[in-house]
Amino acid sequence: GCGPASPGREPFLDISLPIPPVCASPLSSPPAGDVRSAGSPRAERGHGPGGCVTLQQCLAAHTRDETLAGPGRFYCERCGDVGGATKQNKLQTLPPVLCLHLKRFTWRGTGARSKLDAHVDFPLHSLDLSPYMETADGSEGLEKAAAETAAAAAEAAAEMADMA
């Protein structure tokens, strides 16, 4: 390949979050009806009430390293090479209002889709986005000002939800 990293920056106002498969205990199987495509991550323990998945787990799944292989392999425009690569999403800056969309549908191997009916625990106050942020030097974390912006945005969203 041409080099270790090819950072790409894209502006956003909303994020489509995958709902990771969860199970009530680390040794049990995913809930019935939770059909995921081949290569999807193993079920993890839900951190929410009653073992449900949390918004933080959805954000972690969105920002987790993903290996591009098979038909999704990476094509390098610089050298024309096609091969495996690792992709990761991190938030660099936050918009004034951030919309979070839950991906409620998943594709089966046959091309059919199925709806995920998993409960997602969504905090209405003090959503900490710092674990999903990237600082100017490329390391993980969040400056204090950005953390305050994220907290203020979450508080505003909660107030709007209360008015609805």
Backbone as JSON, one array per atom type, in Angstrom:
{
  "sequence": "GCGPASPGREPFLDISLPIPPVCASPLSSPPAGDVRSAGSPRAERGHGPGGCVTLQQCLAAHTRDETLAGPGRFYCERCGDVGGATKQNKLQTLPPVLCLHLKRFTWRGTGARSKLDAHVDFPLHSLDLSPYMETADGSEGLEKAAAETAAAAAEAAAEMADMA",
  "N": [[0.81, -1.19, 0.0], [0.21, 2.36, -0.09], [0.69, 3.82, 2.23], [0.38, 4.19, 5.83], [-2.01, 5.48, 6.67], [-4.95, 7.1, 5.51], [-6.44, 9.77, 6.06], [-9.78, 10.89, 6.02], [-12.04, 13.54, 5.88], [-15.33, 14.43, 6.67], [-18.12, 16.57, 6.67], [-20.95, 16.61, 8.92], [-24.34, 16.34, 10.08], [-25.96, 14.54, 11.14], [-25.92, 11.18, 12.43], [-25.92, 7.84, 11.53], [-26.51, 5.17, 13.47], [-25.4, 1.89, 14.16], [-27.14, -0.86, 15.69], [-25.81, -2.77, 18.04], [-25.68, -6.37, 18.47], [-27.0, -7.69, 21.45], [-26.94, -9.59, 24.5], [-28.5, -11.15, 27.32], [-26.78, -12.31, 29.16], [-23.21, -12.9, 29.25], [-22.77, -15.48, 28.23], [-25.0, -16.31, 26.85], [-27.06, -16.57, 23.85], [-27.72, -14.23, 21.09], [-30.77, -12.25, 21.26], [-33.93, -13.79, 20.32], [-34.99, -13.54, 16.95], [-33.18, -11.6, 16.31], [-31.53, -11.12, 13.76], [-28.54, -11.1, 12.11], [-26.2, -10.11, 9.59], [-23.72, -12.23, 8.0], [-20.5, -12.12, 9.41], [-21.0, -10.11, 11.16], [-20.59, -8.42, 14.33], [-19.93, -10.27, 17.38], [-22.38, -11.04, 19.88], [-22.68, -8.84, 22.63], [-22.71, -8.04, 26.13], [-25.52, -6.25, 27.21], [-25.54, -2.94, 28.47], [-27.53, -1.45, 29.56], [-30.68, -0.89, 31.38], [-32.06, -3.93, 32.48], [-30.41, -5.36, 30.8], [-30.45, -4.29, 28.25], [-29.37, -2.77, 25.13], [-27.28, 0.14, 25.04], [-27.23, 3.66, 24.13], [-24.62, 4.53, 24.14], [-23.26, 2.14, 23.58], [-24.09, 1.79, 20.96], [-22.89, 4.04, 19.78], [-20.22, 3.34, 20.25], [-20.05, 1.06, 18.63], [-20.31, 2.29, 16.16], [-17.93, 3.74, 16.0], [-15.96, 1.86, 16.17], [-13.08, -0.01, 15.03], [-13.11, -1.24, 11.71], [-12.62, -3.91, 9.57], [-11.94, -3.91, 6.19], [-12.74, -6.14, 3.81], [-13.03, -8.83, 1.41], [-15.77, -8.27, -0.82], [-15.91, -5.63, -0.03], [-13.41, -4.5, -0.08], [-10.65, -2.17, 0.03], [-9.96, 0.35, -2.36], [-7.17, 1.89, -3.57], [-6.67, 5.07, -4.68], [-4.29, 6.31, -5.29], [-2.24, 4.38, -5.9], [-3.59, 2.39, -7.23], [-3.97, -0.11, -6.13], [-5.8, -2.87, -4.8], [-7.0, -3.98, -1.79], [-7.06, -5.34, 1.57], [-8.05, -3.31, 4.35], [-8.22, -1.14, 7.21], [-10.87, 0.6, 8.69], [-12.03, 3.45, 10.47], [-14.38, 5.39, 12.22], [-14.39, 8.56, 13.62], [-15.41, 11.35, 15.6], [-14.71, 14.67, 14.85], [-15.4, 17.39, 15.25], [-18.33, 18.78, 16.77], [-21.63, 19.36, 15.57], [-23.93, 22.18, 16.06], [-26.46, 21.1, 16.64], [-27.01, 17.75, 16.97], [-28.2, 15.0, 15.27], [-29.19, 11.76, 15.99], [-29.56, 8.71, 14.48], [-31.03, 5.58, 14.58], [-30.13, 2.54, 13.19], [-32.48, 0.54, 12.3], [-32.97, -1.6, 10.68], [-31.67, -4.6, 9.27], [-29.71, -6.51, 6.99], [-30.27, -9.73, 5.69], [-28.46, -12.67, 4.63], [-29.74, -13.51, 2.3], [-30.64, -11.34, 0.96], [-32.93, -10.26, 1.9], [-34.49, -8.05, 4.24], [-34.58, -7.46, 7.79], [-36.33, -6.29, 10.65], [-34.96, -4.75, 13.5], [-35.91, -5.05, 16.78], [-34.88, -4.3, 19.17], [-34.63, -2.82, 22.39], [-33.33, 0.38, 23.05], [-31.44, 2.05, 25.34], [-31.57, 5.39, 25.98], [-29.94, 8.18, 27.01], [-31.31, 11.11, 28.48], [-30.08, 13.28, 29.53], [-26.86, 14.75, 29.91], [-25.14, 13.39, 27.96], [-22.17, 11.91, 27.21], [-19.89, 12.46, 24.82], [-17.2, 12.25, 24.53], [-15.61, 9.81, 24.41], [-15.8, 9.14, 21.72], [-14.66, 11.0, 20.18], [-12.08, 12.79, 18.34], [-9.02, 14.36, 18.83], [-7.13, 17.32, 17.78], [-4.53, 16.4, 17.32], [-4.95, 13.85, 16.48], [-5.31, 11.91, 18.41], [-7.39, 10.05, 20.7], [-10.1, 11.53, 22.54], [-11.31, 14.55, 24.1], [-11.53, 18.05, 24.1], [-12.17, 20.37, 26.8], [-13.97, 22.46, 26.12], [-15.36, 21.42, 23.88], [-16.56, 19.24, 25.1], [-18.32, 20.52, 26.82], [-19.96, 21.73, 24.91], [-21.13, 19.45, 23.76], [-22.53, 18.44, 25.95], [-24.31, 20.55, 26.38], [-25.76, 20.45, 23.98], [-26.99, 17.94, 24.24], [-28.58, 18.41, 26.48], [-30.3, 20.38, 25.42], [-31.63, 18.89, 23.48], [-32.97, 17.09, 25.12], [-34.7, 18.82, 26.46], [-36.29, 19.65, 24.3], [-37.46, 17.21, 23.67], [-39.0, 16.84, 25.95], [-40.89, 18.82, 25.56], [-42.38, 17.9, 23.45]],
  "CA": [[0.0, 0.0, 0.0], [0.88, 3.66, -0.19], [1.02, 4.37, 3.52], [-0.39, 3.63, 6.92], [-3.31, 6.08, 6.93], [-5.5, 8.08, 4.57], [-7.57, 10.37, 6.78], [-10.8, 11.58, 5.25], [-12.91, 14.35, 6.73], [-16.63, 14.71, 6.08], [-19.03, 17.27, 7.58], [-22.16, 15.85, 9.21], [-25.34, 16.87, 11.02], [-26.6, 13.38, 11.74], [-25.14, 9.95, 12.41], [-26.71, 6.61, 11.54], [-25.83, 4.27, 14.39], [-25.82, 0.48, 14.18], [-27.54, -1.39, 17.0], [-25.06, -4.02, 18.19], [-26.43, -7.45, 19.11], [-26.72, -7.86, 22.87], [-27.56, -10.74, 25.15], [-28.72, -10.91, 28.75], [-25.57, -12.7, 29.88], [-22.13, -13.11, 28.29], [-22.75, -16.83, 27.69], [-26.21, -16.63, 26.11], [-27.11, -16.2, 22.43], [-28.48, -13.0, 20.86], [-32.22, -12.45, 21.4], [-34.63, -14.4, 19.18], [-35.4, -12.55, 15.96], [-32.08, -10.67, 16.06], [-30.8, -11.73, 12.66], [-27.48, -10.22, 11.6], [-25.5, -10.66, 8.43], [-22.47, -12.92, 8.3], [-19.42, -11.18, 9.67], [-21.39, -9.09, 12.13], [-19.91, -8.65, 15.6], [-20.54, -11.19, 18.34], [-23.24, -10.37, 20.85], [-22.04, -8.41, 23.86], [-23.66, -7.82, 27.21], [-26.14, -4.93, 27.22], [-25.21, -2.18, 29.67], [-28.71, -0.7, 29.99], [-31.61, -1.56, 32.3], [-32.51, -5.23, 32.02], [-29.48, -5.91, 29.82], [-30.67, -3.75, 26.9], [-28.25, -2.03, 24.55], [-27.3, 1.57, 25.35], [-26.81, 4.55, 23.07], [-23.16, 4.53, 24.16], [-22.82, 0.94, 22.87], [-24.32, 2.07, 19.54], [-21.82, 4.96, 19.38], [-18.98, 2.57, 20.24], [-20.08, 0.21, 17.43], [-20.1, 3.19, 15.02], [-16.55, 4.22, 15.97], [-15.05, 0.71, 16.27], [-12.32, -0.38, 13.83], [-13.79, -2.18, 10.81], [-11.72, -4.42, 8.55], [-12.55, -3.97, 4.87], [-12.26, -7.35, 3.14], [-14.0, -9.38, 0.47], [-16.24, -7.3, -1.81], [-15.78, -4.28, 0.49], [-11.99, -4.14, 0.03], [-10.29, -0.78, -0.23], [-9.27, 0.67, -3.61], [-6.3, 3.04, -3.39], [-6.64, 5.9, -5.89], [-2.91, 6.71, -5.56], [-1.42, 3.34, -6.56], [-4.45, 1.45, -7.94], [-3.98, -1.4, -5.44], [-7.02, -3.26, -4.1], [-6.62, -4.88, -0.71], [-7.7, -5.16, 2.87], [-7.71, -2.1, 5.08], [-9.01, -0.92, 8.42], [-11.57, 1.88, 8.66], [-12.59, 3.84, 11.76], [-15.05, 6.68, 12.27], [-14.26, 9.36, 14.84], [-15.98, 12.68, 15.47], [-13.68, 15.68, 15.06], [-16.11, 18.5, 15.88], [-19.76, 18.51, 16.87], [-22.5, 20.42, 15.07], [-24.74, 22.76, 17.14], [-27.5, 20.11, 16.94], [-26.63, 16.46, 16.4], [-29.3, 14.04, 15.18], [-28.74, 10.38, 16.03], [-30.51, 7.83, 13.84], [-30.75, 4.17, 14.86], [-30.36, 1.66, 12.05], [-33.42, -0.48, 12.8], [-33.09, -2.7, 9.73], [-30.43, -5.29, 8.93], [-29.86, -7.36, 5.8], [-29.93, -11.14, 5.79], [-27.64, -13.13, 3.51], [-30.57, -13.76, 1.13], [-31.05, -10.07, 0.37], [-34.1, -9.76, 2.59], [-34.15, -7.28, 5.43], [-35.4, -7.72, 8.96], [-36.35, -5.15, 11.57], [-34.45, -4.98, 14.85], [-36.83, -4.45, 17.75], [-34.17, -4.19, 20.44], [-34.78, -1.57, 23.13], [-32.07, 1.12, 23.19], [-31.48, 3.0, 26.44], [-31.11, 6.68, 25.46], [-29.92, 9.15, 28.11], [-31.88, 12.4, 28.15], [-29.22, 14.32, 30.08], [-25.41, 14.51, 30.09], [-24.56, 12.41, 27.06], [-20.74, 12.15, 27.08], [-19.41, 12.02, 23.51], [-15.74, 12.3, 24.51], [-14.92, 8.58, 23.94], [-15.99, 8.96, 20.28], [-14.07, 12.18, 19.56], [-10.67, 12.79, 17.99], [-8.44, 15.69, 19.04], [-6.4, 17.85, 16.64], [-3.32, 15.6, 17.05], [-5.33, 12.51, 16.04], [-5.54, 10.99, 19.51], [-8.77, 10.02, 21.18], [-10.35, 12.41, 23.66], [-12.13, 15.72, 23.8], [-11.2, 19.22, 24.9], [-13.23, 20.76, 27.72], [-14.98, 23.27, 25.43], [-16.18, 20.54, 23.07], [-17.37, 18.44, 26.03], [-19.4, 21.39, 27.28], [-20.86, 21.87, 23.78], [-21.87, 18.19, 23.64], [-23.47, 18.38, 27.08], [-25.36, 21.55, 26.13], [-26.6, 19.94, 22.9], [-27.81, 16.86, 24.79], [-29.59, 19.05, 27.35], [-31.28, 21.04, 24.55], [-32.43, 17.82, 22.87], [-33.85, 16.57, 26.17], [-35.76, 19.82, 26.69], [-37.2, 19.58, 23.16], [-38.22, 15.96, 23.8], [-39.99, 17.05, 27.01], [-41.95, 19.69, 25.04], [-43.16, 17.18, 22.42]],
  "C": [[0.85, 1.25, 0.0], [1.31, 4.22, 1.15], [0.09, 3.85, 4.58], [-1.8, 4.21, 7.08], [-3.67, 7.05, 5.82], [-6.69, 8.73, 5.25], [-8.5, 11.09, 5.82], [-11.71, 12.33, 6.21], [-14.21, 14.64, 6.0], [-17.49, 15.45, 7.08], [-20.3, 16.44, 7.77], [-23.07, 16.64, 10.15], [-26.07, 15.74, 11.71], [-25.68, 12.17, 11.59], [-26.1, 8.78, 12.45], [-25.94, 5.57, 12.34], [-26.33, 2.84, 14.26], [-26.25, 0.1, 15.6], [-26.82, -2.72, 17.16], [-25.92, -5.1, 18.83], [-26.02, -7.57, 20.58], [-27.43, -9.09, 23.39], [-27.63, -10.45, 26.65], [-27.5, -11.29, 29.59], [-24.48, -12.98, 28.86], [-22.13, -14.49, 27.63], [-23.97, -17.17, 26.85], [-26.12, -16.15, 24.67], [-27.83, -14.87, 22.28], [-29.97, -13.28, 20.98], [-32.83, -13.05, 20.13], [-35.08, -13.29, 18.24], [-34.31, -11.54, 15.65], [-31.17, -11.29, 15.02], [-29.8, -10.72, 12.14], [-26.81, -10.9, 10.43], [-24.23, -11.37, 8.87], [-21.37, -11.89, 8.48], [-19.78, -10.09, 10.65], [-20.75, -9.41, 13.48], [-20.67, -9.62, 16.5], [-21.38, -10.38, 19.31], [-22.43, -10.03, 22.09], [-23.12, -8.2, 24.91], [-24.2, -6.4, 27.13], [-25.87, -4.22, 28.53], [-26.39, -1.4, 30.22], [-29.57, -1.49, 30.95], [-32.11, -2.88, 31.7], [-31.62, -5.85, 30.97], [-29.69, -5.39, 28.41], [-29.43, -2.99, 26.43], [-28.39, -0.54, 24.9], [-26.89, 2.38, 24.13], [-25.28, 4.6, 22.99], [-22.61, 3.3, 23.44], [-23.03, 1.1, 21.36], [-23.23, 3.0, 19.01], [-20.48, 4.23, 19.31], [-18.92, 1.67, 19.01], [-19.81, 1.06, 16.18], [-18.64, 3.6, 14.88], [-15.51, 3.1, 16.08], [-14.32, 0.48, 14.95], [-13.1, -1.4, 13.02], [-12.79, -2.61, 9.75], [-12.48, -4.54, 7.23], [-11.93, -5.15, 4.13], [-13.34, -7.83, 2.19], [-14.45, -8.33, -0.52], [-16.1, -5.85, -1.33], [-14.34, -3.82, 0.62], [-11.75, -2.71, -0.44], [-9.57, -0.66, -1.58], [-8.48, 1.95, -3.39], [-6.22, 3.82, -4.71], [-5.22, 6.31, -6.26], [-2.15, 5.65, -6.36], [-2.26, 2.32, -7.33], [-4.54, 0.07, -7.31], [-5.34, -1.62, -4.77], [-6.62, -4.25, -3.02], [-7.38, -4.59, 0.56], [-7.22, -3.87, 3.53], [-8.57, -2.04, 6.33], [-9.59, 0.49, 8.36], [-12.08, 2.17, 10.06], [-13.21, 5.22, 11.63], [-14.81, 7.32, 13.63], [-14.87, 10.72, 14.57], [-14.88, 13.7, 15.75], [-14.27, 16.91, 15.75], [-17.59, 18.15, 15.88], [-20.56, 19.66, 16.28], [-23.31, 21.01, 16.24], [-25.87, 21.82, 17.59], [-27.1, 18.83, 16.23], [-27.83, 15.52, 16.43], [-28.7, 12.64, 15.13], [-29.85, 9.5, 15.5], [-30.1, 6.39, 14.13], [-31.09, 3.33, 13.64], [-31.19, 0.47, 12.53], [-33.58, -1.66, 11.85], [-31.73, -3.29, 9.45], [-30.73, -6.22, 7.76], [-29.45, -8.78, 6.12], [-29.09, -11.51, 4.58], [-28.42, -13.32, 2.23], [-31.0, -12.48, 0.43], [-32.3, -9.5, 1.01], [-33.67, -8.98, 3.82], [-35.06, -7.69, 6.59], [-35.26, -6.54, 9.91], [-35.84, -5.59, 12.93], [-35.39, -4.3, 15.83], [-36.2, -4.32, 19.13], [-34.42, -2.82, 21.08], [-33.41, -0.93, 23.28], [-32.26, 2.15, 24.3], [-30.81, 4.3, 25.99], [-31.12, 7.7, 26.58], [-30.49, 10.5, 27.65], [-31.03, 13.56, 28.66], [-27.78, 13.84, 30.1], [-24.87, 13.36, 29.25], [-23.09, 12.78, 26.83], [-20.26, 11.58, 25.75], [-17.89, 11.96, 23.44], [-15.07, 10.99, 24.07], [-14.96, 8.39, 22.42], [-15.38, 10.11, 19.48], [-12.59, 11.96, 19.24], [-10.16, 14.21, 18.19], [-7.63, 16.09, 17.81], [-5.16, 17.01, 16.31], [-3.65, 14.17, 16.66], [-5.58, 11.52, 17.16], [-6.99, 11.06, 19.95], [-8.91, 10.97, 22.36], [-11.16, 13.6, 23.21], [-11.7, 16.87, 24.69], [-12.41, 19.61, 25.74], [-14.33, 21.54, 27.01], [-15.91, 22.4, 24.58], [-17.07, 19.66, 23.95], [-18.56, 19.26, 26.53], [-20.42, 21.59, 26.17], [-21.73, 20.62, 23.63], [-22.91, 18.07, 24.75], [-24.62, 19.35, 26.86], [-26.3, 21.07, 25.03], [-27.51, 18.83, 23.39], [-28.91, 17.41, 25.68], [-30.69, 19.7, 26.51], [-32.19, 20.01, 23.9], [-33.41, 17.25, 23.87], [-35.0, 17.53, 26.43], [-36.77, 19.79, 25.54], [-38.05, 18.32, 23.22], [-39.3, 16.1, 24.87], [-41.16, 17.89, 26.52], [-42.86, 18.95, 24.09], [-44.28, 16.39, 23.02]]
}
